[in-house]
Short mmCIF file of C-alpha atoms and ligand atoms in Angstrom, two decimals:
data_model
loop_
_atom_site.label_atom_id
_atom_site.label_comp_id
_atom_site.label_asym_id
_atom_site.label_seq_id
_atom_site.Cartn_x
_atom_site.Cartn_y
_atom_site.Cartn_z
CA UNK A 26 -41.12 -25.14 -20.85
CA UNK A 27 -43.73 -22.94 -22.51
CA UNK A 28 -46.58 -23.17 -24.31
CA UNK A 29 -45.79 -20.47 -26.84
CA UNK A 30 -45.53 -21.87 -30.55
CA UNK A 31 -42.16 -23.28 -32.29
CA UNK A 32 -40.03 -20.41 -33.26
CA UNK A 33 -39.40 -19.50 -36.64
CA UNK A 34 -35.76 -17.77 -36.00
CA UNK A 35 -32.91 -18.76 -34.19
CA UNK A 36 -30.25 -16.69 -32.91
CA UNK A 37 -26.83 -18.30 -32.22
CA UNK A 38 -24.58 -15.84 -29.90
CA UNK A 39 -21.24 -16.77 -29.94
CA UNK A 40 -19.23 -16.32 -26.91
CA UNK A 41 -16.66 -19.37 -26.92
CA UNK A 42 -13.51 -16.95 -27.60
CA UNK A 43 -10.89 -16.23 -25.48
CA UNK A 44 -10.35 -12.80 -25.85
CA UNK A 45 -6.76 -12.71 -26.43
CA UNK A 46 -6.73 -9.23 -27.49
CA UNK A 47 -8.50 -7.46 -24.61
CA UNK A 48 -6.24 -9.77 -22.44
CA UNK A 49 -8.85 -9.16 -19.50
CA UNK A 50 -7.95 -12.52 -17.67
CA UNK A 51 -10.99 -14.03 -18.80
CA UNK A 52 -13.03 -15.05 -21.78
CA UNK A 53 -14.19 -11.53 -23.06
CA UNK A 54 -18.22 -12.57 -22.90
CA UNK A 55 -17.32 -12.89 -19.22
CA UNK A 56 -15.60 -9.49 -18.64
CA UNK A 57 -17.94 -7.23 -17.05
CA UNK A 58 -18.89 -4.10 -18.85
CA UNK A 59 -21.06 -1.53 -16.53
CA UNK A 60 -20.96 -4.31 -13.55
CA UNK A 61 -22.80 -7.04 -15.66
CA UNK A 62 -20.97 -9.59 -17.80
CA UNK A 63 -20.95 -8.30 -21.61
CA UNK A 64 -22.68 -11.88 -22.67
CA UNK A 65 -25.53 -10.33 -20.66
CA UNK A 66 -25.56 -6.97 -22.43
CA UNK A 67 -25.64 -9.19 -25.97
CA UNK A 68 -28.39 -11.55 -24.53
CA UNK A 69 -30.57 -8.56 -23.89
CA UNK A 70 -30.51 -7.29 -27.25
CA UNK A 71 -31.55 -10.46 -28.55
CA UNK A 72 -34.05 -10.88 -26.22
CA UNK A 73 -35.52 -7.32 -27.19
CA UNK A 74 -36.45 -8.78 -30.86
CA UNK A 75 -39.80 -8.40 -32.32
CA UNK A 76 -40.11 -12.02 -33.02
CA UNK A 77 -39.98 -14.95 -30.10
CA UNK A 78 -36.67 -16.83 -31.34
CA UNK A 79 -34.53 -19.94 -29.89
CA UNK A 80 -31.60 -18.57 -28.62
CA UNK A 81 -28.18 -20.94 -29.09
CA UNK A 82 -25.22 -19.71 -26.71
CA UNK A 83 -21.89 -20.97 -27.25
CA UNK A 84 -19.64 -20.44 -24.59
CA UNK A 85 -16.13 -21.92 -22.87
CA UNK A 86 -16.50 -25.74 -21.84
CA UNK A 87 -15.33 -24.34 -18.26
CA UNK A 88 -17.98 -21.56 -18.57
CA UNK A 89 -21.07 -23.13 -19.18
CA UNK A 90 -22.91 -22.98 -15.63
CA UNK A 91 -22.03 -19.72 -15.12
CA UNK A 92 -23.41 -18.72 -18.23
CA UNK A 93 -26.72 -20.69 -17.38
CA UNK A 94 -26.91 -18.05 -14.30
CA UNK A 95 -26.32 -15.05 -16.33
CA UNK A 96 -29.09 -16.06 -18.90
CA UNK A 97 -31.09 -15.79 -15.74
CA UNK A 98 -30.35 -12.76 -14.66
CA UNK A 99 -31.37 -11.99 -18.07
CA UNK A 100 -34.83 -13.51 -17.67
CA UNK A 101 -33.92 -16.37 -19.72
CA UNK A 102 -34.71 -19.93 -18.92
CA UNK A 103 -31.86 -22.05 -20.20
CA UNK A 104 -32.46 -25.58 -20.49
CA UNK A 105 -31.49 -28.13 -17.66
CA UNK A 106 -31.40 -30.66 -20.17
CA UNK A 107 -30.01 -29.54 -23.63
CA UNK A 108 -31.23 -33.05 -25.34
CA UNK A 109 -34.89 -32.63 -24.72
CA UNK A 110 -36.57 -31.78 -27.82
CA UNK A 111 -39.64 -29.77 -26.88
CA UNK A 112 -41.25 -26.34 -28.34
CA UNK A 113 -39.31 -23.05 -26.96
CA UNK A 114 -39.89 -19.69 -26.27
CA UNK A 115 -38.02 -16.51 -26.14
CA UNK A 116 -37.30 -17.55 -22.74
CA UNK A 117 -35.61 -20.30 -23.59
CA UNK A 118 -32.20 -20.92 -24.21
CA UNK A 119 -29.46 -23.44 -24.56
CA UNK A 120 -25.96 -23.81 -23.98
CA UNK A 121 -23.64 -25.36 -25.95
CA UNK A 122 -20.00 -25.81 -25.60
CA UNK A 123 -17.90 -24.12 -28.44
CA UNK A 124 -14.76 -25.05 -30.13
CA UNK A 125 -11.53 -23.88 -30.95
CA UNK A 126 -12.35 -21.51 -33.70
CA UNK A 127 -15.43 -19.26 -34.40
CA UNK A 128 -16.28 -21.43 -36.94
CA UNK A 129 -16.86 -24.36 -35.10
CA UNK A 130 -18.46 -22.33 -32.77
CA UNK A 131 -20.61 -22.05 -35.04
CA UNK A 132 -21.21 -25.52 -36.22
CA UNK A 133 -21.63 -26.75 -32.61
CA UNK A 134 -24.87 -24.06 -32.17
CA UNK A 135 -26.22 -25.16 -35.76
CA UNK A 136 -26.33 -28.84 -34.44
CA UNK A 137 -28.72 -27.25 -31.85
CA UNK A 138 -31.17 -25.68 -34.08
CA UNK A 139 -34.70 -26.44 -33.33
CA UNK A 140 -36.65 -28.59 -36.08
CA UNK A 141 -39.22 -25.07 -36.62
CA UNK A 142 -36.44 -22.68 -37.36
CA UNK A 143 -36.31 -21.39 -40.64
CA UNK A 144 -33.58 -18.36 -40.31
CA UNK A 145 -30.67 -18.50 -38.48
CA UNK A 146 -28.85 -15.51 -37.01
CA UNK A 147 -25.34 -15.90 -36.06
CA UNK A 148 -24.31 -12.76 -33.37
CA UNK A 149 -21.31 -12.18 -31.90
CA UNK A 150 -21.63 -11.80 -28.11
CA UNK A 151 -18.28 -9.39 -28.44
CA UNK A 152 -20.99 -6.71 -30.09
CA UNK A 153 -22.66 -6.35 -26.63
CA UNK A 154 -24.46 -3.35 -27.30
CA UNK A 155 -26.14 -4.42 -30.52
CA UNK A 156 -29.73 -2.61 -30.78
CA UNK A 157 -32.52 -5.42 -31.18
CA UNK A 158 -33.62 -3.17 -33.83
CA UNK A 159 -30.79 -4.52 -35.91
CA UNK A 160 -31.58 -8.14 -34.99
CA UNK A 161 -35.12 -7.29 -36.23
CA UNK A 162 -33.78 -5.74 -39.47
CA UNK A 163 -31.57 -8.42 -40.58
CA UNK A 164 -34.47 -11.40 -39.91
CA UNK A 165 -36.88 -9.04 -42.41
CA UNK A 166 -34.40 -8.94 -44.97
CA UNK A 167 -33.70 -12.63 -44.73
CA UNK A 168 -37.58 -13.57 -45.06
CA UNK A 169 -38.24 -10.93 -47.83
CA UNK A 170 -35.29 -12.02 -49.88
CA UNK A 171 -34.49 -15.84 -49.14
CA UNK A 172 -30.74 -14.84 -49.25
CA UNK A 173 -28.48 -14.15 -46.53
CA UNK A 174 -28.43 -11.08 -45.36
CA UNK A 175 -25.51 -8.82 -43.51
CA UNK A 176 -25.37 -5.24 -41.08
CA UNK A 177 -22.84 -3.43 -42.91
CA UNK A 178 -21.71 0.36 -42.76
CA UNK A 179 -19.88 2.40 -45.27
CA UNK A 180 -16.50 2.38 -45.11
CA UNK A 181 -14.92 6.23 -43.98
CA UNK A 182 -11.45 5.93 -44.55
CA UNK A 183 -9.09 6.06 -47.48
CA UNK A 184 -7.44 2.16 -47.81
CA UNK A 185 -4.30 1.10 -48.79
CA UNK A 186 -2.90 -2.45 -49.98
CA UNK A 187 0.10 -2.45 -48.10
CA UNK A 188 3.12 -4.97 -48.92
CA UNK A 189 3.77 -7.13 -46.33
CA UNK A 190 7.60 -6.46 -46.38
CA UNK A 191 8.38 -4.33 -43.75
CA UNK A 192 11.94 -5.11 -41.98
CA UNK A 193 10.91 -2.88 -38.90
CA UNK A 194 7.79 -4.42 -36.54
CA UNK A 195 6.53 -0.94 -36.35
CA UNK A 196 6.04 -0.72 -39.59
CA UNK A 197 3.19 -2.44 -41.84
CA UNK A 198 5.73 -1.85 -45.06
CA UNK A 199 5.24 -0.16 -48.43
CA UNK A 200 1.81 1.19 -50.04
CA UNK A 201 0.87 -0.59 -53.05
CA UNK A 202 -2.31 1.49 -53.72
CA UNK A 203 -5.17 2.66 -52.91
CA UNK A 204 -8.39 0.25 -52.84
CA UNK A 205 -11.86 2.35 -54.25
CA UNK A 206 -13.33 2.45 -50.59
CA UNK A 207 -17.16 3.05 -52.28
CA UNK A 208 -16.89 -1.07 -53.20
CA UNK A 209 -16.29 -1.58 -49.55
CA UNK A 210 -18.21 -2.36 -46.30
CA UNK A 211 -17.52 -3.09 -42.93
CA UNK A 212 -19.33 -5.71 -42.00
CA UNK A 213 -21.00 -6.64 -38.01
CA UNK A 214 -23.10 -8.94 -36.73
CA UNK A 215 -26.04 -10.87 -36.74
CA UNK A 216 -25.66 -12.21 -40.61
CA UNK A 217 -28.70 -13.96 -41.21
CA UNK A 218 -29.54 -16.80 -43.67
CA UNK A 219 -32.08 -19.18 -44.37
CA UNK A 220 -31.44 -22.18 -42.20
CA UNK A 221 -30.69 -24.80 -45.29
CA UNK A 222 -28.42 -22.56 -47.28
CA UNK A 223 -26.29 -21.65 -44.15
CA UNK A 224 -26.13 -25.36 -43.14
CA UNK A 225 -25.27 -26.43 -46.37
CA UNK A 226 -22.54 -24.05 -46.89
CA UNK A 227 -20.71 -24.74 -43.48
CA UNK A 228 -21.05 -28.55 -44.57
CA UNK A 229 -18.71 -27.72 -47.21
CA UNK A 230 -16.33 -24.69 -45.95
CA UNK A 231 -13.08 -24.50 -45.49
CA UNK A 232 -11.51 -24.51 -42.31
CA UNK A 233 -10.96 -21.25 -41.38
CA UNK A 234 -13.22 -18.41 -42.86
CA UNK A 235 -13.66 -15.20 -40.98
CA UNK A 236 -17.62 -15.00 -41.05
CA UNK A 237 -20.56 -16.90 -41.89
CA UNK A 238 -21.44 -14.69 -44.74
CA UNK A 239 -18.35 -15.77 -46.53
CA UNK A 240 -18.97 -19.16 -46.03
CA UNK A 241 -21.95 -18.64 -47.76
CA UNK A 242 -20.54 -16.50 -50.46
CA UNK A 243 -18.25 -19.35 -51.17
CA UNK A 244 -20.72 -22.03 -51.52
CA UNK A 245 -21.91 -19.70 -54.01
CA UNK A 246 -25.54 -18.10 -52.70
CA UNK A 247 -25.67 -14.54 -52.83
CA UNK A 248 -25.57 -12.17 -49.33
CA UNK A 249 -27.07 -8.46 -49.08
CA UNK A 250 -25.87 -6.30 -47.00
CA UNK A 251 -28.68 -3.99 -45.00
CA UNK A 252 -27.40 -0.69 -42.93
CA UNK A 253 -25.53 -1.82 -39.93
CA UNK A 254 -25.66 0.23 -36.70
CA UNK A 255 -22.59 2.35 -35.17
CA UNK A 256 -23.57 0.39 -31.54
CA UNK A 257 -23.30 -3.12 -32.64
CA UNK A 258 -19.29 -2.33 -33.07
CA UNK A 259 -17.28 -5.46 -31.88
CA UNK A 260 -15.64 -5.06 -28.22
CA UNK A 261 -11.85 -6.13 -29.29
CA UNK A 262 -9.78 -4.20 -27.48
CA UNK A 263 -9.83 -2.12 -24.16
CA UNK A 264 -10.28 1.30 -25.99
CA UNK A 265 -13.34 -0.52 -27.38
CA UNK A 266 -14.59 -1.47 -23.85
CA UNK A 267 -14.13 1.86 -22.41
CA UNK A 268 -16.10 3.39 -25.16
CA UNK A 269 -18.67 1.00 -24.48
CA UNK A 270 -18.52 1.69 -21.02
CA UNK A 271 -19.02 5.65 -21.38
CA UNK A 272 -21.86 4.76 -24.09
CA UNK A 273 -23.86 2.75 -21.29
CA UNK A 274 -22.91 5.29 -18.44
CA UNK A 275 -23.84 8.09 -19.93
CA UNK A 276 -26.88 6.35 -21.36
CA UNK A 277 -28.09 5.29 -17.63
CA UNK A 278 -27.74 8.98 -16.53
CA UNK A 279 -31.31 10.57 -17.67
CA UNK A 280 -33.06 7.55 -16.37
CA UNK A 281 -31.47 6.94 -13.30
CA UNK A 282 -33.55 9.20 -11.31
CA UNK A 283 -36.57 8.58 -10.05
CA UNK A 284 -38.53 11.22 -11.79
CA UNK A 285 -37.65 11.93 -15.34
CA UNK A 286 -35.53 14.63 -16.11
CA UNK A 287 -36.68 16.69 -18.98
CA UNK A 288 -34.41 19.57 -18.55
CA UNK A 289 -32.93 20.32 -22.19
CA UNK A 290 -28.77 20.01 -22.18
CA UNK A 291 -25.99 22.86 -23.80
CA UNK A 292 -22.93 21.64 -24.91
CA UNK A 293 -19.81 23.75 -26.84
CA UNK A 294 -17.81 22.72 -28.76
CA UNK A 295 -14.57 24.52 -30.60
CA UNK A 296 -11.63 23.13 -33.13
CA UNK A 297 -9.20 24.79 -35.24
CA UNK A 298 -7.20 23.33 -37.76
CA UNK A 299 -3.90 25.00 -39.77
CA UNK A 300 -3.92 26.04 -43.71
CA UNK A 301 -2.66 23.10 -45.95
CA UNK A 302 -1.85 23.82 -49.40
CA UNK A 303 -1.67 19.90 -50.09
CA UNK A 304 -5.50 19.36 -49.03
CA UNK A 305 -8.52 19.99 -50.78
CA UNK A 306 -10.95 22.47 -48.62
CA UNK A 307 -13.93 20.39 -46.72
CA UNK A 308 -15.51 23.17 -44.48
CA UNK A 309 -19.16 22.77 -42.74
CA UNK A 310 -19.77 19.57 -44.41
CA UNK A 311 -19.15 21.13 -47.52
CA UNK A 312 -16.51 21.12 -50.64
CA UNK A 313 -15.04 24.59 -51.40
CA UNK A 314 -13.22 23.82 -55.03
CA UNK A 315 -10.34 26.16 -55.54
CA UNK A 316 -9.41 26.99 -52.08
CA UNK A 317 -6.57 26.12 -49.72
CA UNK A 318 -7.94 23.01 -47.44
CA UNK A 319 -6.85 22.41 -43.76
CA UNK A 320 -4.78 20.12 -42.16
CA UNK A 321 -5.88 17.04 -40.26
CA UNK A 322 -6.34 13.70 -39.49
CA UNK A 323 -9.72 13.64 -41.29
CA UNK A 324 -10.43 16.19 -43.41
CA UNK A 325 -10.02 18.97 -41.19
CA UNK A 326 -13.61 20.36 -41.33
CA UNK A 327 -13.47 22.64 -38.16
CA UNK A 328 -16.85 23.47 -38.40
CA UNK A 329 -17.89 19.83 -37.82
CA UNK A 330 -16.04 18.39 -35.51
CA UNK A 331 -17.10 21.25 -33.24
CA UNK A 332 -20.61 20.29 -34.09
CA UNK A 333 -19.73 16.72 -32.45
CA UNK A 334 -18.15 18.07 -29.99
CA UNK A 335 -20.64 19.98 -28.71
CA UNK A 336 -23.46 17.64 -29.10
CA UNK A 337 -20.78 14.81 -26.96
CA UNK A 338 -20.72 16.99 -24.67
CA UNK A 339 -24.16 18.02 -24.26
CA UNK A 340 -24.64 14.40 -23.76
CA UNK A 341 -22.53 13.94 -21.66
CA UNK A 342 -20.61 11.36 -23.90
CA UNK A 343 -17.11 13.39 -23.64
CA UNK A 344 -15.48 14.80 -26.63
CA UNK A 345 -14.43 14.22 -30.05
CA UNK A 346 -11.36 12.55 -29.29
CA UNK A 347 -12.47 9.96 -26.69
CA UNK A 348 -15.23 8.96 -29.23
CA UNK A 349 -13.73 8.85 -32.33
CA UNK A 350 -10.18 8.65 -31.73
CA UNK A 351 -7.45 10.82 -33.39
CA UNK A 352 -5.48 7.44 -34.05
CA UNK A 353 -8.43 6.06 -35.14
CA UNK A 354 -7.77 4.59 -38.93
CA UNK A 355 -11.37 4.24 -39.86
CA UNK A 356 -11.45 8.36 -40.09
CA UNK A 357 -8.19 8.90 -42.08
CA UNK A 358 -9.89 11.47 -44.80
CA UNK A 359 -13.19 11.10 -43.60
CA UNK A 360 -15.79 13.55 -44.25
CA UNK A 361 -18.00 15.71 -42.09
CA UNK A 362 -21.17 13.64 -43.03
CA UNK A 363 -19.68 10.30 -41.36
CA UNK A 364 -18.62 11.88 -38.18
CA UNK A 365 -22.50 13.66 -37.52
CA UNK A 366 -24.05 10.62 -38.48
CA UNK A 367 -21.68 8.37 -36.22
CA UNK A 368 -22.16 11.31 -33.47
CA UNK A 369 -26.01 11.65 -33.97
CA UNK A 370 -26.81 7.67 -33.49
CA UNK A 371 -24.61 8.41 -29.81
CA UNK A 372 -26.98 11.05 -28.95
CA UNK A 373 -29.90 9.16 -29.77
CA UNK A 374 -28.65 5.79 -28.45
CA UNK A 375 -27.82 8.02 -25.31
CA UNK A 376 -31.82 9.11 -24.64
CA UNK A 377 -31.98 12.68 -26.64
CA UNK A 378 -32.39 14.64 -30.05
CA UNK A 379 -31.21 17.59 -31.17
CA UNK A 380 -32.88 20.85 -30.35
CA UNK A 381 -30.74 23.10 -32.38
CA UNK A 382 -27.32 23.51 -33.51
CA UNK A 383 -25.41 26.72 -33.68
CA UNK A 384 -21.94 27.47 -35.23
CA UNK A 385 -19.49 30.16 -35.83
CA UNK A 386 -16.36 29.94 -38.27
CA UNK A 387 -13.77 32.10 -37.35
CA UNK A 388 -11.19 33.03 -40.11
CA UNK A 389 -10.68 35.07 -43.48
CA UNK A 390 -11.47 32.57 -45.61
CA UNK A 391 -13.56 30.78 -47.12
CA UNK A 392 -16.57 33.88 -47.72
CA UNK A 393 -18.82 31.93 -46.17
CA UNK A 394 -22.35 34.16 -46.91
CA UNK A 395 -22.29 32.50 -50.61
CA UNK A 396 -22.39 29.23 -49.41
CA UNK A 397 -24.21 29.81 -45.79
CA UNK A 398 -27.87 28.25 -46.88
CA UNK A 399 -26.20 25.59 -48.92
CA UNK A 400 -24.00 25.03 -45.68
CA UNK A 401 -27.19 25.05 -43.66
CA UNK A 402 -29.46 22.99 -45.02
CA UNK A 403 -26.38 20.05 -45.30
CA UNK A 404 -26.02 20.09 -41.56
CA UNK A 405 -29.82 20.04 -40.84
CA UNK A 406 -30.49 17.41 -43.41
CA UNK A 407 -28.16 15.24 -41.18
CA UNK A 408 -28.91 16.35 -37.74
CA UNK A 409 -32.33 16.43 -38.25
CA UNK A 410 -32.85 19.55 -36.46
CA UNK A 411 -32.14 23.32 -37.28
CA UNK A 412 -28.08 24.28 -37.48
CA UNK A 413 -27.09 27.86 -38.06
CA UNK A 414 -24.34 28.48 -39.59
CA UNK A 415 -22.13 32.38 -39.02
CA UNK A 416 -18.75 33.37 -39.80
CA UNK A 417 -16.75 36.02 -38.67
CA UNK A 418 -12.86 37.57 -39.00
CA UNK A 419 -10.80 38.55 -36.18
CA UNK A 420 -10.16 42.35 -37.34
CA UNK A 421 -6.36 40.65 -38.51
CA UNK A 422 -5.79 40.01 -35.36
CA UNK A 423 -4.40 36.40 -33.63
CA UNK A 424 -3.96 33.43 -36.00
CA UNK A 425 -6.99 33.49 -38.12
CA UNK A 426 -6.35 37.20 -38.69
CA UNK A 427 -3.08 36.34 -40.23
CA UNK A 428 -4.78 33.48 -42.54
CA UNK A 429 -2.61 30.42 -41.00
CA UNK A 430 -6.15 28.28 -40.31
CA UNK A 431 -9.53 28.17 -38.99
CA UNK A 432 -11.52 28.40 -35.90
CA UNK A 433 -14.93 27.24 -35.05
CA UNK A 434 -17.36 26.94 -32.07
CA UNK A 435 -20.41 25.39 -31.64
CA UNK A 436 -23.21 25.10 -29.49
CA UNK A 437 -25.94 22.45 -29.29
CA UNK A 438 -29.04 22.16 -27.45
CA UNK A 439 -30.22 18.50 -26.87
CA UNK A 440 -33.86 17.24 -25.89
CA UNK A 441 -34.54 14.13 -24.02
CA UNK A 442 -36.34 12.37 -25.77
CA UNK A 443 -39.78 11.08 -24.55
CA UNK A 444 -39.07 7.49 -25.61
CA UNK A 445 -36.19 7.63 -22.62
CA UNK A 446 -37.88 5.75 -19.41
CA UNK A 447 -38.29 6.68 -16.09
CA UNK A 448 -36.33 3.94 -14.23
CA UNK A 449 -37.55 0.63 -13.51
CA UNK A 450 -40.00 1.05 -16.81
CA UNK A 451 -37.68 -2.11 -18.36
CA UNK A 452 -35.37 -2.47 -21.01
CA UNK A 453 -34.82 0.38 -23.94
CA UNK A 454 -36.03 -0.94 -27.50
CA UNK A 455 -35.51 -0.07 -31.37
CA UNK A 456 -32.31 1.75 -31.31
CA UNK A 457 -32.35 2.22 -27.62
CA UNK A 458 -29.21 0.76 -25.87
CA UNK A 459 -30.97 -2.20 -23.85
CA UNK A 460 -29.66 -0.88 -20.33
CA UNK A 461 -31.77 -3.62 -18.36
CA UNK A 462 -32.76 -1.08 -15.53
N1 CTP B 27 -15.74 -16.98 -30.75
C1 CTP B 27 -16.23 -18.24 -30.41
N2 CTP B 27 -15.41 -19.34 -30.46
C2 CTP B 27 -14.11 -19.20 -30.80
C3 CTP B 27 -13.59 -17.93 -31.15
C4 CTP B 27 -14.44 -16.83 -31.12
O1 CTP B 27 -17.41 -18.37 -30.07
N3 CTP B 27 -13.33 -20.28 -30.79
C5 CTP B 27 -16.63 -15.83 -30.66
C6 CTP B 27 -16.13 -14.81 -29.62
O2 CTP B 27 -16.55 -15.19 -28.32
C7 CTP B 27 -16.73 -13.51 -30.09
C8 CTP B 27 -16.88 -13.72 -31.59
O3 CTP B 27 -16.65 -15.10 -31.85
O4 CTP B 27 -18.00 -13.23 -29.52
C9 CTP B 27 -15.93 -12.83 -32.38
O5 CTP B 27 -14.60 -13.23 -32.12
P1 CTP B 27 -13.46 -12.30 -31.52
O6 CTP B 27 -13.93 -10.90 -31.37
O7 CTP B 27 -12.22 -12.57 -32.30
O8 CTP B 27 -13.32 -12.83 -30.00
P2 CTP B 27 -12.15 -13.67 -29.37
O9 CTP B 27 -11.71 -14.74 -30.28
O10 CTP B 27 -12.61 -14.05 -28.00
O11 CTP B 27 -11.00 -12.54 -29.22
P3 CTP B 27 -9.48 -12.65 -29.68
O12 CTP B 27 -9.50 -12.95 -31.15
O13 CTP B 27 -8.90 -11.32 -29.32
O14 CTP B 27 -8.87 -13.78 -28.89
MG1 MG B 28 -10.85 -14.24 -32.30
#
């Protein structure tokens, strides 16, 4: 035990699940992710937070010793004996044994709150690679608004109410319409709340609500939402652990060797997507009223998804597709804006920023030159750095020539950037993935 005063926050990281849908043969906090156990990626980022805070874990009853040891490994000091009542530090921690749903999960970590605490954080330990940053975020909010407070990011794609009704499996049935996607928010972890209100509301909830901030909603307090983080995305399935994988591998490149490598990285990038007289025209992150639109999963903007691809691959975070996902329904209709942003936090979460952008759009129409500063000044607003924007035509020559779609290529310069540490300097911090080198 410490001397360090009573802590004002408490985090509870939930990790009692079973993982049923990543089906790894083990409770997902367990599964290792980059050789360490993802609970231990998720205790890092909460042990990154400004502010010393109890940390809660709630784990399998078959699972608790072992995750004693990986607290450890974390730097953590879990408790021998979880019944002492005695000030805590950042460095301590205690396990609990969690129940059959999240929810008592929950409730089983709230019953171990320390008398001090004031705000409670509830984190999933499935959103390993949550940026303490976020943690930090979400415990301001809470203390400058006495409500609870939830990481939330726009929502990209179009959604549909869909009638349950379908005869076929395959099939999720009939479209009853179309939901205004600007009311909506998908919503991550850690919610925050002022201790009493959150263990009020649970008192009273129903069985089975999805997360904490509904329980809260229900028992009729009002919850913000603050800007969520595109790294704190939940680990469900195994296409979500091997982009976490790639995020962390790619992040541990730069810093891996033993003298920092400053040496500035090219990428290229190049899409084309076909004419589609159904589509409205997106094009460089812009809206081109009155002409024919492309084809696509998203909205077909050429110009920007060879932006991303060329700053993936600059970072050595692969390409457009392993990223993002051409099944992915989040980008059905999604805009240019949403994948550079998305892209951008990558690169930075990955050690760099952009030097400079450069990209050429191959085809007969749009006439670009009207549009080019309009064009340019979009795309820099968003990368933060300078993005030059060219078209050309092909002389009626090859597919663009004959007007059936749209070329571009790209080419990005990236910078690491100087907050990246040599190795062995410690964890990352702010929006740093927490690598524990
Ligand atoms: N969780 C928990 N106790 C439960 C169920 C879930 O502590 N009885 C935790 C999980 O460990 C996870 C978080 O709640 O960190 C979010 O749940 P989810 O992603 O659904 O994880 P699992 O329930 O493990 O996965 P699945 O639903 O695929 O079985
Ligand atoms: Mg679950």
């Amino acid at each position: 035990m410490t001397d360090s005063p009573a802590p004002l926050v408490a985090v509870i990281v939930v990790a009692a699940g079973s993982g049923t849908r990543l089906a790894a043969g083990q409770p997902k906090a367990f599964v290792p992710l980059q050789g360490q156990p993802m609970l231990a990626h998720a205790l890092r980022g909460v042990t990154g937070m400004r502010e010393p805070a109890q940390i809660i874990l709630v784990v399998p009853a078959d699972r608790v010793v072992e995750a004693r040891q990986i607290a450890a490994g974390v730097n953590i000091r879990a408790e021998a004996d979880p019944s002492v009542s005695a000030p805590v530090s950042a460095l301590d921690l205690e396990v609990v044994v969690g129940g059959s749903s999240r929810q008592e999960s929950v409730q089983r970590g709230l019953a171990r709150l320390h008398p001090s605490v004031e705000i409670v954080l509830v984190h999933d330990a499935a959103r390993a690679l949550t940026p303490s940053a976020l943690a930090d975020a979400v415990v301001d909010a809470v203390r400058a608004t006495g409500h609870g407070v939830i990481p939330g990011l726009a929502v990209s794609d179009t959604i549909k109410r869909v009638a349950e009704t379908a005869a076929d499996a395959s099939q999720l049935g009939t479209v009853l319409g179309t939901v205004d996607r600007s009311e909506l928010a998908a919503v991550q972890t850690p919610q925050g709340f002022p201790r009493h209100v959150l263990i009020a509301a649970v008192a009273a909830a129903s069985p089975e609500m999805t997360d904490d901030a509904a329980i809260v909603a229900a028992a009729g307090h009002p919850v913000r939402v603050i800007a969520g983080h595109p790294l704190a995305f939940k680990i469900t399935t195994r296409a979500d652990l091997d982009r976490a994988e790639h995020l962390l591998a790619a992040a541990r490149t730069p810093r891996s060797s033993p003298v920092f490598d400053a040496t500035p990285r090219i990428g290229t990038g190049l899409d084309v997507h076909a004419f589609d007289d159904a589509s409205p025209l997106w094009l460089a992150g812009l809206h081109w009223p009155g002409e024919q639109g492309l084809s696509g999963h998203s909205d077909g903007d050429a110009a920007v998804h060879a932006i991303c691809d060329a700053l993936l691959s600059a970072a050595g975070l692969g390409d457009i597709g392993t990223i993002f996902g051409t099944d992915d329904p989040r980008l059905v209709d999604a805009h240019g804006d949403v994948f550079l942003r998305e892209t951008l936090a990558l690169v930075h979460a990955a050690g760099f920023r952009v030097g400079n952008v450069s990209v050429q759009i191959i085809g007969n129409r749009p006439k670009l030159s009207p549009r080019r500063a309009e064009a340019q000044s979009l795309l820099s607003g968003i990368l933060d750095a300078p993005v030059n924007v060219s078209a050309t035509t092909t002389d009626a020559l090859g597919f663009t020539g004959r007007g059936e779609g749209v070329a571009a290529l790209a080419s990005a310069v990236l910078v690491p950037r100087d907050v990246a540490l040599p190795a062995g300097s410690g964890p990352g911090r702010a929006n740093d993935l927490n690598l524990g080198l």
